[in-house]
């Protein structure tokens, strides 16, 4: 019998921060996939290799982790004073859906470079040498991000001496500013409180800071759930009971934040909110064996993404950490020692990360003007991805 041939789709495989993803220019996609809908989702699922009951994504570009099951679609910006529209799709590994509910902060580091290389950024805005400021419109969350991309001899400089814990090799530093990172449609703290008593059946009542900055995130204290805040991936990802507990907390927190109306809806919204736990600064050995000393960090943070403990830290969650740390009274701020601060360095499974944030009390509401961090990005492969022509 006859089978459909494969079709070729222009694509670039890029590491951005501690994540990897497949990048596309919107007008280079098949016509049926240039707008939201079932065809686009089917295409991305097949490219990444999902859904995969083996949870390996062997027959696709995904790497079987939340950090490597990612897709990005870029286009000339539709917004005034912006260069590029950035749409992020988090592809589920074992389920047939693409989550469009949030941003990927790590892959943001690669958006500016791809946009420059693909001619999305106007040529006159790219210096021969120096820094190109790329103004990004993040479509998923309707926010502005500014990336400062190094340029050498008219091309993006990817190689450098900037080291990022969680990434093996050094690269060129890309500074990223997340402008007005809180949800513009409501309070940064959806419940109206810096700390809530979150009732979680089967777990108990937990103190929780629920913040919408960078990405909706639920913070709880590590010791309240039986952890130290120095755990590495294997301590949690191999424990089905622990993962179920975190998902239960996440689902009830999502309801409290108004993101879903019933806990049953959380299964179809895996990307947001994030669930994280914090603890005071403590020394530990990172996943690479590198020692992280308590005197060099302000606190320890561990976060889960798509149901698993992240190997480092999601960029958007780092924005939430930095913003919450800048606000006295949150669990994150208290874990860091309390008081006023405009930057924090936290320990994560792969090492440490510094993030700055500017927050202020405006009447009875906290607002944040921006959060800043440095990442790096590098093109790994470019050309075409192939999928069966009858995928969509």
mmCIF file of C-alpha atoms in Angstrom:
data_model
loop_
_atom_site.group_PDB
_atom_site.id
_atom_site.type_symbol
_atom_site.label_atom_id
_atom_site.label_comp_id
_atom_site.label_asym_id
_atom_site.label_seq_id
_atom_site.Cartn_x
_atom_site.Cartn_y
_atom_site.Cartn_z
ATOM 1 C CA UNK A 1 0.000 0.000 0.000
ATOM 2 C CA UNK A 2 1.075 3.600 -0.578
ATOM 3 C CA UNK A 3 2.141 5.844 2.285
ATOM 4 C CA UNK A 4 2.414 9.615 2.424
ATOM 5 C CA UNK A 5 5.869 11.040 1.666
ATOM 6 C CA UNK A 6 7.682 13.290 4.111
ATOM 7 C CA UNK A 7 7.421 17.052 3.866
ATOM 8 C CA UNK A 8 10.248 19.499 4.663
ATOM 9 C CA UNK A 9 9.741 22.514 6.933
ATOM 10 C CA UNK A 10 12.486 25.147 7.438
ATOM 11 C CA UNK A 11 13.600 25.087 11.059
ATOM 12 C CA UNK A 12 16.485 25.954 13.383
ATOM 13 C CA UNK A 13 17.371 23.992 16.515
ATOM 14 C CA UNK A 14 18.687 26.384 19.171
ATOM 15 C CA UNK A 15 19.826 26.263 22.776
ATOM 16 C CA UNK A 16 18.530 29.234 24.700
ATOM 17 C CA UNK A 17 19.568 29.458 28.349
ATOM 18 C CA UNK A 18 19.162 26.001 29.873
ATOM 19 C CA UNK A 19 16.544 24.930 27.312
ATOM 20 C CA UNK A 20 16.520 23.790 23.684
ATOM 21 C CA UNK A 21 13.785 24.304 21.123
ATOM 22 C CA UNK A 22 12.860 24.150 17.459
ATOM 23 C CA UNK A 23 12.467 27.654 16.009
ATOM 24 C CA UNK A 24 10.343 28.593 13.006
ATOM 25 C CA UNK A 25 9.636 31.742 11.011
ATOM 26 C CA UNK A 26 5.863 31.916 10.727
ATOM 27 C CA UNK A 27 5.706 32.600 6.987
ATOM 28 C CA UNK A 28 7.925 29.577 6.316
ATOM 29 C CA UNK A 29 5.419 27.187 7.874
ATOM 30 C CA UNK A 30 2.870 25.302 5.762
ATOM 31 C CA UNK A 31 -0.081 27.583 5.045
ATOM 32 C CA UNK A 32 -2.469 25.596 7.273
ATOM 33 C CA UNK A 33 -0.058 25.966 10.202
ATOM 34 C CA UNK A 34 0.503 29.708 10.022
ATOM 35 C CA UNK A 35 -2.420 30.381 12.354
ATOM 36 C CA UNK A 36 -3.636 28.833 15.619
ATOM 37 C CA UNK A 37 -5.529 25.576 15.360
ATOM 38 C CA UNK A 38 -5.444 21.819 15.161
ATOM 39 C CA UNK A 39 -3.147 21.744 12.108
ATOM 40 C CA UNK A 40 -0.451 23.803 13.798
ATOM 41 C CA UNK A 41 -0.597 21.757 16.990
ATOM 42 C CA UNK A 42 -0.484 18.478 15.042
ATOM 43 C CA UNK A 43 2.581 19.688 13.152
ATOM 44 C CA UNK A 44 4.458 20.671 16.312
ATOM 45 C CA UNK A 45 3.553 17.466 18.115
ATOM 46 C CA UNK A 46 4.869 15.358 15.217
ATOM 47 C CA UNK A 47 8.045 17.423 14.914
ATOM 48 C CA UNK A 48 8.850 17.044 18.609
ATOM 49 C CA UNK A 49 7.770 13.371 18.674
ATOM 50 C CA UNK A 50 4.687 13.509 20.874
ATOM 51 C CA UNK A 51 2.625 12.029 22.303
ATOM 52 C CA UNK A 52 5.066 9.284 23.228
ATOM 53 C CA UNK A 53 3.885 6.578 25.661
ATOM 54 C CA UNK A 54 7.546 5.628 26.115
ATOM 55 C CA UNK A 55 8.271 9.248 27.222
ATOM 56 C CA UNK A 56 11.491 9.327 25.154
ATOM 57 C CA UNK A 57 10.514 11.301 22.014
ATOM 58 C CA UNK A 58 12.832 9.066 19.982
ATOM 59 C CA UNK A 59 10.864 9.724 16.778
ATOM 60 C CA UNK A 60 11.164 13.491 16.972
ATOM 61 C CA UNK A 61 13.295 16.490 17.903
ATOM 62 C CA UNK A 62 12.300 16.535 21.566
ATOM 63 C CA UNK A 63 14.660 15.469 24.334
ATOM 64 C CA UNK A 64 12.032 13.930 26.641
ATOM 65 C CA UNK A 65 12.261 16.698 29.255
ATOM 66 C CA UNK A 66 10.260 19.877 29.750
ATOM 67 C CA UNK A 67 13.434 21.823 28.890
ATOM 68 C CA UNK A 68 13.785 20.172 25.485
ATOM 69 C CA UNK A 69 10.179 19.678 24.371
ATOM 70 C CA UNK A 70 9.729 23.224 23.140
ATOM 71 C CA UNK A 71 8.801 25.134 20.005
ATOM 72 C CA UNK A 72 8.996 28.780 18.987
ATOM 73 C CA UNK A 73 7.291 30.657 16.137
ATOM 74 C CA UNK A 74 8.580 34.136 15.284
ATOM 75 C CA UNK A 75 7.211 36.816 13.001
ATOM 76 C CA UNK A 76 7.682 40.477 12.179
ATOM 77 C CA UNK A 77 6.017 42.279 15.059
ATOM 78 C CA UNK A 78 2.461 43.507 14.727
ATOM 79 C CA UNK A 79 3.040 45.893 17.663
ATOM 80 C CA UNK A 80 4.377 49.453 17.361
ATOM 81 C CA UNK A 81 7.956 49.949 18.588
ATOM 82 C CA UNK A 82 8.641 46.197 18.582
ATOM 83 C CA UNK A 83 10.794 44.120 16.244
ATOM 84 C CA UNK A 84 9.518 40.576 16.596
ATOM 85 C CA UNK A 85 6.463 38.661 17.790
ATOM 86 C CA UNK A 86 7.482 35.657 19.888
ATOM 87 C CA UNK A 87 5.043 32.764 20.319
ATOM 88 C CA UNK A 88 6.047 29.834 22.521
ATOM 89 C CA UNK A 89 4.537 26.343 22.510
ATOM 90 C CA UNK A 90 5.342 23.870 25.305
ATOM 91 C CA UNK A 91 4.784 20.410 23.839
ATOM 92 C CA UNK A 92 3.557 17.712 26.192
ATOM 93 C CA UNK A 93 5.720 14.613 26.124
ATOM 94 C CA UNK A 94 3.124 11.918 26.726
ATOM 95 C CA UNK A 95 -0.143 13.688 25.903
ATOM 96 C CA UNK A 96 -1.456 15.055 22.575
ATOM 97 C CA UNK A 97 -1.456 18.759 23.330
ATOM 98 C CA UNK A 98 0.600 21.924 23.051
ATOM 99 C CA UNK A 99 0.341 24.344 25.982
ATOM 100 C CA UNK A 100 0.237 27.986 24.839
ATOM 101 C CA UNK A 101 -0.537 29.449 28.280
ATOM 102 C CA UNK A 102 2.867 30.928 29.130
ATOM 103 C CA UNK A 103 6.292 32.082 28.049
ATOM 104 C CA UNK A 104 9.691 30.356 28.062
ATOM 105 C CA UNK A 105 12.224 32.696 29.625
ATOM 106 C CA UNK A 106 15.236 30.583 28.694
ATOM 107 C CA UNK A 107 14.418 30.424 24.979
ATOM 108 C CA UNK A 108 13.859 34.184 25.070
ATOM 109 C CA UNK A 109 17.659 34.440 24.981
ATOM 110 C CA UNK A 110 17.618 32.943 21.467
ATOM 111 C CA UNK A 111 14.720 34.983 20.060
ATOM 112 C CA UNK A 112 16.767 38.096 19.309
ATOM 113 C CA UNK A 113 19.555 36.157 17.595
ATOM 114 C CA UNK A 114 17.132 34.185 15.406
ATOM 115 C CA UNK A 115 15.201 37.344 14.523
ATOM 116 C CA UNK A 116 18.404 39.098 13.453
ATOM 117 C CA UNK A 117 19.671 36.128 11.433
ATOM 118 C CA UNK A 118 16.335 35.704 9.668
ATOM 119 C CA UNK A 119 16.044 39.376 8.734
ATOM 120 C CA UNK A 120 13.031 39.947 11.005
ATOM 121 C CA UNK A 121 14.895 42.805 12.693
ATOM 122 C CA UNK A 122 15.363 45.702 10.270
ATOM 123 C CA UNK A 123 18.946 45.704 8.978
ATOM 124 C CA UNK A 124 19.494 49.368 9.865
ATOM 125 C CA UNK A 125 18.932 48.504 13.533
ATOM 126 C CA UNK A 126 21.778 45.974 13.570
ATOM 127 C CA UNK A 127 25.209 47.542 14.227
ATOM 128 C CA UNK A 128 28.369 46.263 12.571
ATOM 129 C CA UNK A 129 29.837 45.746 16.028
ATOM 130 C CA UNK A 130 28.370 46.222 19.476
ATOM 131 C CA UNK A 131 24.972 45.434 20.955
ATOM 132 C CA UNK A 132 21.701 45.129 19.053
ATOM 133 C CA UNK A 133 18.687 45.907 21.210
ATOM 134 C CA UNK A 134 15.856 43.653 20.051
ATOM 135 C CA UNK A 135 12.355 44.632 21.169
ATOM 136 C CA UNK A 136 10.288 41.467 21.575
ATOM 137 C CA UNK A 137 6.523 41.194 21.897
ATOM 138 C CA UNK A 138 5.785 38.018 23.847
ATOM 139 C CA UNK A 139 2.501 36.915 22.300
ATOM 140 C CA UNK A 140 1.522 34.301 24.911
ATOM 141 C CA UNK A 141 1.535 36.752 27.822
ATOM 142 C CA UNK A 142 1.209 40.035 25.881
ATOM 143 C CA UNK A 143 4.355 41.549 27.381
ATOM 144 C CA UNK A 144 7.459 43.370 26.197
ATOM 145 C CA UNK A 145 10.898 41.806 26.552
ATOM 146 C CA UNK A 146 14.126 43.524 25.545
ATOM 147 C CA UNK A 147 17.120 41.404 24.535
ATOM 148 C CA UNK A 148 20.605 42.870 24.202
ATOM 149 C CA UNK A 149 22.336 40.727 21.575
ATOM 150 C CA UNK A 150 26.102 41.048 20.923
ATOM 151 C CA UNK A 151 27.087 41.634 17.290
ATOM 152 C CA UNK A 152 30.503 41.091 15.710
ATOM 153 C CA UNK A 153 31.231 41.988 12.077
ATOM 154 C CA UNK A 154 27.530 42.397 11.381
ATOM 155 C CA UNK A 155 26.560 38.938 12.650
ATOM 156 C CA UNK A 156 25.268 37.616 15.952
ATOM 157 C CA UNK A 157 28.129 36.720 18.285
ATOM 158 C CA UNK A 158 27.327 33.367 19.867
ATOM 159 C CA UNK A 159 30.656 32.302 21.350
ATOM 160 C CA UNK A 160 32.062 33.977 24.448
ATOM 161 C CA UNK A 161 33.236 33.471 28.017
ATOM 162 C CA UNK A 162 29.903 33.847 29.838
ATOM 163 C CA UNK A 163 29.227 30.778 31.971
ATOM 164 C CA UNK A 164 25.689 29.728 32.853
ATOM 165 C CA UNK A 165 25.166 26.985 35.415
ATOM 166 C CA UNK A 166 23.265 24.163 33.761
ATOM 167 C CA UNK A 167 25.028 24.719 30.410
ATOM 168 C CA UNK A 168 28.282 22.847 29.787
ATOM 169 C CA UNK A 169 30.150 25.308 27.552
ATOM 170 C CA UNK A 170 30.578 29.088 27.828
ATOM 171 C CA UNK A 171 29.000 31.398 25.254
ATOM 172 C CA UNK A 172 28.275 35.068 24.616
ATOM 173 C CA UNK A 173 26.199 36.841 27.246
ATOM 174 C CA UNK A 174 22.720 38.056 26.328
ATOM 175 C CA UNK A 175 21.127 40.407 28.841
ATOM 176 C CA UNK A 176 17.332 40.186 28.952
ATOM 177 C CA UNK A 177 14.893 42.680 30.432
ATOM 178 C CA UNK A 178 11.384 41.454 31.193
ATOM 179 C CA UNK A 179 9.364 44.664 31.208
ATOM 180 C CA UNK A 180 6.335 45.012 33.485
ATOM 181 C CA UNK A 181 6.491 41.267 34.220
ATOM 182 C CA UNK A 182 3.315 41.092 36.331
ATOM 183 C CA UNK A 183 -0.050 40.233 34.797
ATOM 184 C CA UNK A 184 -1.410 43.474 33.396
ATOM 185 C CA UNK A 185 -5.018 42.294 33.718
ATOM 186 C CA UNK A 186 -5.036 41.870 37.485
ATOM 187 C CA UNK A 187 -3.049 41.951 40.693
ATOM 188 C CA UNK A 188 0.480 40.597 40.807
ATOM 189 C CA UNK A 189 -0.855 38.624 43.747
ATOM 190 C CA UNK A 190 -4.163 37.211 42.452
ATOM 191 C CA UNK A 191 -5.450 36.337 45.934
ATOM 192 C CA UNK A 192 -4.671 39.823 47.228
ATOM 193 C CA UNK A 193 -2.212 38.436 49.765
ATOM 194 C CA UNK A 194 1.564 38.106 49.919
ATOM 195 C CA UNK A 195 1.111 34.834 51.779
ATOM 196 C CA UNK A 196 -1.961 32.591 51.860
ATOM 197 C CA UNK A 197 -3.015 29.525 53.779
ATOM 198 C CA UNK A 198 -3.505 27.057 50.942
ATOM 199 C CA UNK A 199 -5.628 24.060 51.875
ATOM 200 C CA UNK A 200 -4.508 20.993 49.940
ATOM 201 C CA UNK A 201 -6.455 17.757 50.549
ATOM 202 C CA UNK A 202 -4.138 14.943 51.546
ATOM 203 C CA UNK A 203 -1.264 17.347 52.143
ATOM 204 C CA UNK A 204 -2.519 19.879 54.684
ATOM 205 C CA UNK A 205 -2.601 23.645 54.969
ATOM 206 C CA UNK A 206 0.512 25.258 53.535
ATOM 207 C CA UNK A 207 1.789 28.791 53.628
ATOM 208 C CA UNK A 208 2.022 29.857 49.994
ATOM 209 C CA UNK A 209 3.056 32.923 48.024
ATOM 210 C CA UNK A 210 1.173 32.921 44.730
ATOM 211 C CA UNK A 211 2.530 35.483 42.301
ATOM 212 C CA UNK A 212 1.996 36.290 38.651
ATOM 213 C CA UNK A 213 5.286 37.768 37.487
ATOM 214 C CA UNK A 214 7.146 36.259 34.561
ATOM 215 C CA UNK A 215 4.881 33.238 34.875
ATOM 216 C CA UNK A 216 2.219 32.339 37.454
ATOM 217 C CA UNK A 217 4.121 30.617 40.266
ATOM 218 C CA UNK A 218 3.221 29.028 43.581
ATOM 219 C CA UNK A 219 5.953 29.155 46.237
ATOM 220 C CA UNK A 220 5.870 27.031 49.395
ATOM 221 C CA UNK A 221 8.462 26.485 52.117
ATOM 222 C CA UNK A 222 10.646 23.422 51.601
ATOM 223 C CA UNK A 223 10.489 22.283 55.231
ATOM 224 C CA UNK A 224 6.674 22.403 55.212
ATOM 225 C CA UNK A 225 6.614 19.584 52.646
ATOM 226 C CA UNK A 226 9.531 17.561 53.976
ATOM 227 C CA UNK A 227 12.418 18.919 51.917
ATOM 228 C CA UNK A 228 15.576 20.974 52.510
ATOM 229 C CA UNK A 229 15.647 22.971 49.276
ATOM 230 C CA UNK A 230 18.947 21.367 48.248
ATOM 231 C CA UNK A 231 17.421 18.387 46.409
ATOM 232 C CA UNK A 232 18.617 17.308 42.973
ATOM 233 C CA UNK A 233 16.388 15.834 40.259
ATOM 234 C CA UNK A 234 16.670 12.178 41.249
ATOM 235 C CA UNK A 235 15.438 12.888 44.776
ATOM 236 C CA UNK A 236 12.032 13.922 43.441
ATOM 237 C CA UNK A 237 11.598 12.753 39.853
ATOM 238 C CA UNK A 238 11.989 9.128 40.858
ATOM 239 C CA UNK A 239 9.367 9.433 43.592
ATOM 240 C CA UNK A 240 5.870 9.050 42.144
ATOM 241 C CA UNK A 241 4.243 9.956 45.466
ATOM 242 C CA UNK A 242 6.230 13.197 45.620
ATOM 243 C CA UNK A 243 5.318 14.147 42.060
ATOM 244 C CA UNK A 244 1.651 13.477 42.772
ATOM 245 C CA UNK A 245 1.859 15.658 45.888
ATOM 246 C CA UNK A 246 3.399 18.538 43.947
ATOM 247 C CA UNK A 247 0.779 18.237 41.224
ATOM 248 C CA UNK A 248 -1.983 18.304 43.839
ATOM 249 C CA UNK A 249 -0.520 21.458 45.390
ATOM 250 C CA UNK A 250 -0.145 23.009 41.945
ATOM 251 C CA UNK A 251 -3.737 22.227 40.972
ATOM 252 C CA UNK A 252 -5.222 23.713 44.154
ATOM 253 C CA UNK A 253 -2.945 26.738 43.835
ATOM 254 C CA UNK A 254 -4.119 27.229 40.251
ATOM 255 C CA UNK A 255 -7.717 27.359 41.468
ATOM 256 C CA UNK A 256 -6.784 29.835 44.209
ATOM 257 C CA UNK A 257 -5.050 32.033 41.621
ATOM 258 C CA UNK A 258 -8.134 31.992 39.393
ATOM 259 C CA UNK A 259 -6.309 30.282 36.520
ATOM 260 C CA UNK A 260 -8.742 27.357 36.479
ATOM 261 C CA UNK A 261 -12.150 26.836 38.068
ATOM 262 C CA UNK A 262 -11.664 23.221 39.150
ATOM 263 C CA UNK A 263 -8.622 21.101 39.981
ATOM 264 C CA UNK A 264 -9.581 18.647 37.221
ATOM 265 C CA UNK A 265 -8.651 21.308 34.641
ATOM 266 C CA UNK A 266 -4.988 21.343 35.748
ATOM 267 C CA UNK A 267 -4.153 18.267 33.673
ATOM 268 C CA UNK A 268 -4.790 20.261 30.494
ATOM 269 C CA UNK A 269 -2.736 23.202 31.740
ATOM 270 C CA UNK A 270 0.644 21.713 32.592
ATOM 271 C CA UNK A 271 2.838 24.697 31.704
ATOM 272 C CA UNK A 272 1.213 27.114 34.152
ATOM 273 C CA UNK A 273 1.275 27.730 37.025
ATOM 274 C CA UNK A 274 4.678 26.577 38.189
ATOM 275 C CA UNK A 275 5.196 25.077 41.632
ATOM 276 C CA UNK A 276 8.413 25.843 43.548
ATOM 277 C CA UNK A 277 9.782 25.454 47.050
ATOM 278 C CA UNK A 278 12.213 27.727 48.878
ATOM 279 C CA UNK A 279 14.620 27.470 51.803
ATOM 280 C CA UNK A 280 17.285 29.638 53.436
ATOM 281 C CA UNK A 281 20.755 29.530 51.906
ATOM 282 C CA UNK A 282 22.381 26.143 52.510
ATOM 283 C CA UNK A 283 25.541 24.595 51.089
ATOM 284 C CA UNK A 284 25.182 21.615 48.743
ATOM 285 C CA UNK A 285 26.758 19.873 45.769
ATOM 286 C CA UNK A 286 25.148 20.661 42.415
ATOM 287 C CA UNK A 287 24.285 18.065 39.790
ATOM 288 C CA UNK A 288 27.692 18.580 38.144
ATOM 289 C CA UNK A 289 29.500 18.042 41.450
ATOM 290 C CA UNK A 290 30.277 21.733 41.812
ATOM 291 C CA UNK A 291 30.012 22.989 45.398
ATOM 292 C CA UNK A 292 27.442 25.698 46.042
ATOM 293 C CA UNK A 293 28.347 27.538 49.239
ATOM 294 C CA UNK A 294 25.699 29.110 51.457
ATOM 295 C CA UNK A 295 27.759 32.315 51.740
ATOM 296 C CA UNK A 296 27.533 32.798 47.968
ATOM 297 C CA UNK A 297 23.735 32.638 47.664
ATOM 298 C CA UNK A 298 20.742 34.314 49.266
ATOM 299 C CA UNK A 299 18.419 31.298 49.253
ATOM 300 C CA UNK A 300 17.759 27.901 47.690
ATOM 301 C CA UNK A 301 14.933 27.351 45.198
ATOM 302 C CA UNK A 302 13.701 24.244 43.431
ATOM 303 C CA UNK A 303 10.947 24.358 40.807
ATOM 304 C CA UNK A 304 8.944 21.834 38.829
ATOM 305 C CA UNK A 305 8.091 22.164 35.152
ATOM 306 C CA UNK A 306 5.611 19.934 33.330
ATOM 307 C CA UNK A 307 5.391 17.664 36.363
ATOM 308 C CA UNK A 308 9.128 17.131 36.937
ATOM 309 C CA UNK A 309 11.808 18.874 38.991
ATOM 310 C CA UNK A 310 13.699 21.169 36.612
ATOM 311 C CA UNK A 311 17.406 20.489 36.129
ATOM 312 C CA UNK A 312 18.222 24.175 36.667
ATOM 313 C CA UNK A 313 15.654 26.993 36.704
ATOM 314 C CA UNK A 314 13.078 28.130 34.188
ATOM 315 C CA UNK A 315 13.788 31.694 33.066
ATOM 316 C CA UNK A 316 10.228 32.814 33.691
ATOM 317 C CA UNK A 317 10.277 31.271 37.175
ATOM 318 C CA UNK A 318 13.521 33.151 37.822
ATOM 319 C CA UNK A 319 11.600 36.347 37.054
ATOM 320 C CA UNK A 320 8.980 35.296 39.611
ATOM 321 C CA UNK A 321 11.736 34.525 42.137
ATOM 322 C CA UNK A 322 13.466 37.868 41.626
ATOM 323 C CA UNK A 323 10.210 39.820 41.808
ATOM 324 C CA UNK A 324 8.938 37.999 44.903
ATOM 325 C CA UNK A 325 12.335 38.412 46.579
ATOM 326 C CA UNK A 326 12.070 42.187 46.085
ATOM 327 C CA UNK A 327 8.805 42.336 48.039
ATOM 328 C CA UNK A 328 9.138 42.139 51.843
ATOM 329 C CA UNK A 329 6.814 39.575 53.395
ATOM 330 C CA UNK A 330 6.695 36.966 50.632
ATOM 331 C CA UNK A 331 8.011 33.485 51.368
ATOM 332 C CA UNK A 332 10.791 34.057 48.838
ATOM 333 C CA UNK A 333 11.849 37.311 50.492
ATOM 334 C CA UNK A 334 11.775 35.726 53.951
ATOM 335 C CA UNK A 335 13.826 32.736 52.800
ATOM 336 C CA UNK A 336 16.398 35.218 51.478
ATOM 337 C CA UNK A 337 16.604 36.880 54.890
ATOM 338 C CA UNK A 338 13.881 39.500 54.569
ATOM 339 C CA UNK A 339 14.167 43.246 53.996
ATOM 340 C CA UNK A 340 14.396 45.294 50.828
ATOM 341 C CA UNK A 341 16.484 44.057 47.907
ATOM 342 C CA UNK A 342 16.665 44.649 44.165
ATOM 343 C CA UNK A 343 18.606 41.517 43.256
ATOM 344 C CA UNK A 344 18.951 37.973 44.532
ATOM 345 C CA UNK A 345 21.277 35.062 43.830
ATOM 346 C CA UNK A 346 19.662 31.703 44.402
ATOM 347 C CA UNK A 347 20.869 28.134 44.345
ATOM 348 C CA UNK A 348 19.214 25.640 41.983
ATOM 349 C CA UNK A 349 20.056 22.009 41.113
ATOM 350 C CA UNK A 350 22.726 22.951 38.555
ATOM 351 C CA UNK A 351 24.312 25.847 40.438
ATOM 352 C CA UNK A 352 23.348 29.472 40.967
ATOM 353 C CA UNK A 353 21.601 32.295 39.135
ATOM 354 C CA UNK A 354 21.373 36.013 39.802
ATOM 355 C CA UNK A 355 18.243 37.937 38.875
ATOM 356 C CA UNK A 356 17.405 41.556 39.514
ATOM 357 C CA UNK A 357 13.951 43.076 39.866
ATOM 358 C CA UNK A 358 12.401 46.451 40.565
ATOM 359 C CA UNK A 359 9.156 46.405 42.573
ATOM 360 C CA UNK A 360 7.244 49.081 44.461
ATOM 361 C CA UNK A 361 4.038 49.473 46.430
ATOM 362 C CA UNK A 362 1.550 51.589 44.483
ATOM 363 C CA UNK A 363 -1.265 52.314 46.921
ATOM 364 C CA UNK A 364 -2.335 48.872 48.085
ATOM 365 C CA UNK A 365 -0.931 47.019 45.060
ATOM 366 C CA UNK A 366 2.600 45.857 44.377
ATOM 367 C CA UNK A 367 3.881 46.547 40.872
ATOM 368 C CA UNK A 368 7.084 45.553 39.093
ATOM 369 C CA UNK A 369 8.680 47.631 36.352
ATOM 370 C CA UNK A 370 11.156 45.006 35.138
ATOM 371 C CA UNK A 371 13.268 41.989 35.943
ATOM 372 C CA UNK A 372 16.749 41.464 34.501
ATOM 373 C CA UNK A 373 18.934 38.422 34.009
ATOM 374 C CA UNK A 374 21.685 37.198 31.718
ATOM 375 C CA UNK A 375 21.506 34.062 29.600
ATOM 376 C CA UNK A 376 23.193 32.816 26.430
ATOM 377 C CA UNK A 377 22.120 31.123 23.206
ATOM 378 C CA UNK A 378 23.670 29.101 20.404
ATOM 379 C CA UNK A 379 22.401 27.659 17.132
ATOM 380 C CA UNK A 380 22.874 23.879 17.179
ATOM 381 C CA UNK A 381 21.487 22.972 13.761
ATOM 382 C CA UNK A 382 19.636 24.598 10.914
ATOM 383 C CA UNK A 383 17.920 23.375 7.805
ATOM 384 C CA UNK A 384 14.638 21.463 7.658
ATOM 385 C CA UNK A 385 12.658 19.157 9.877
ATOM 386 C CA UNK A 386 10.673 16.392 8.185
ATOM 387 C CA UNK A 387 7.259 14.985 9.072
ATOM 388 C CA UNK A 388 4.764 12.803 7.164
ATOM 389 C CA UNK A 389 2.789 14.912 4.698
ATOM 390 C CA UNK A 390 -0.511 13.618 6.096
ATOM 391 C CA UNK A 391 0.235 14.816 9.646
ATOM 392 C CA UNK A 392 -2.420 17.537 9.388
#
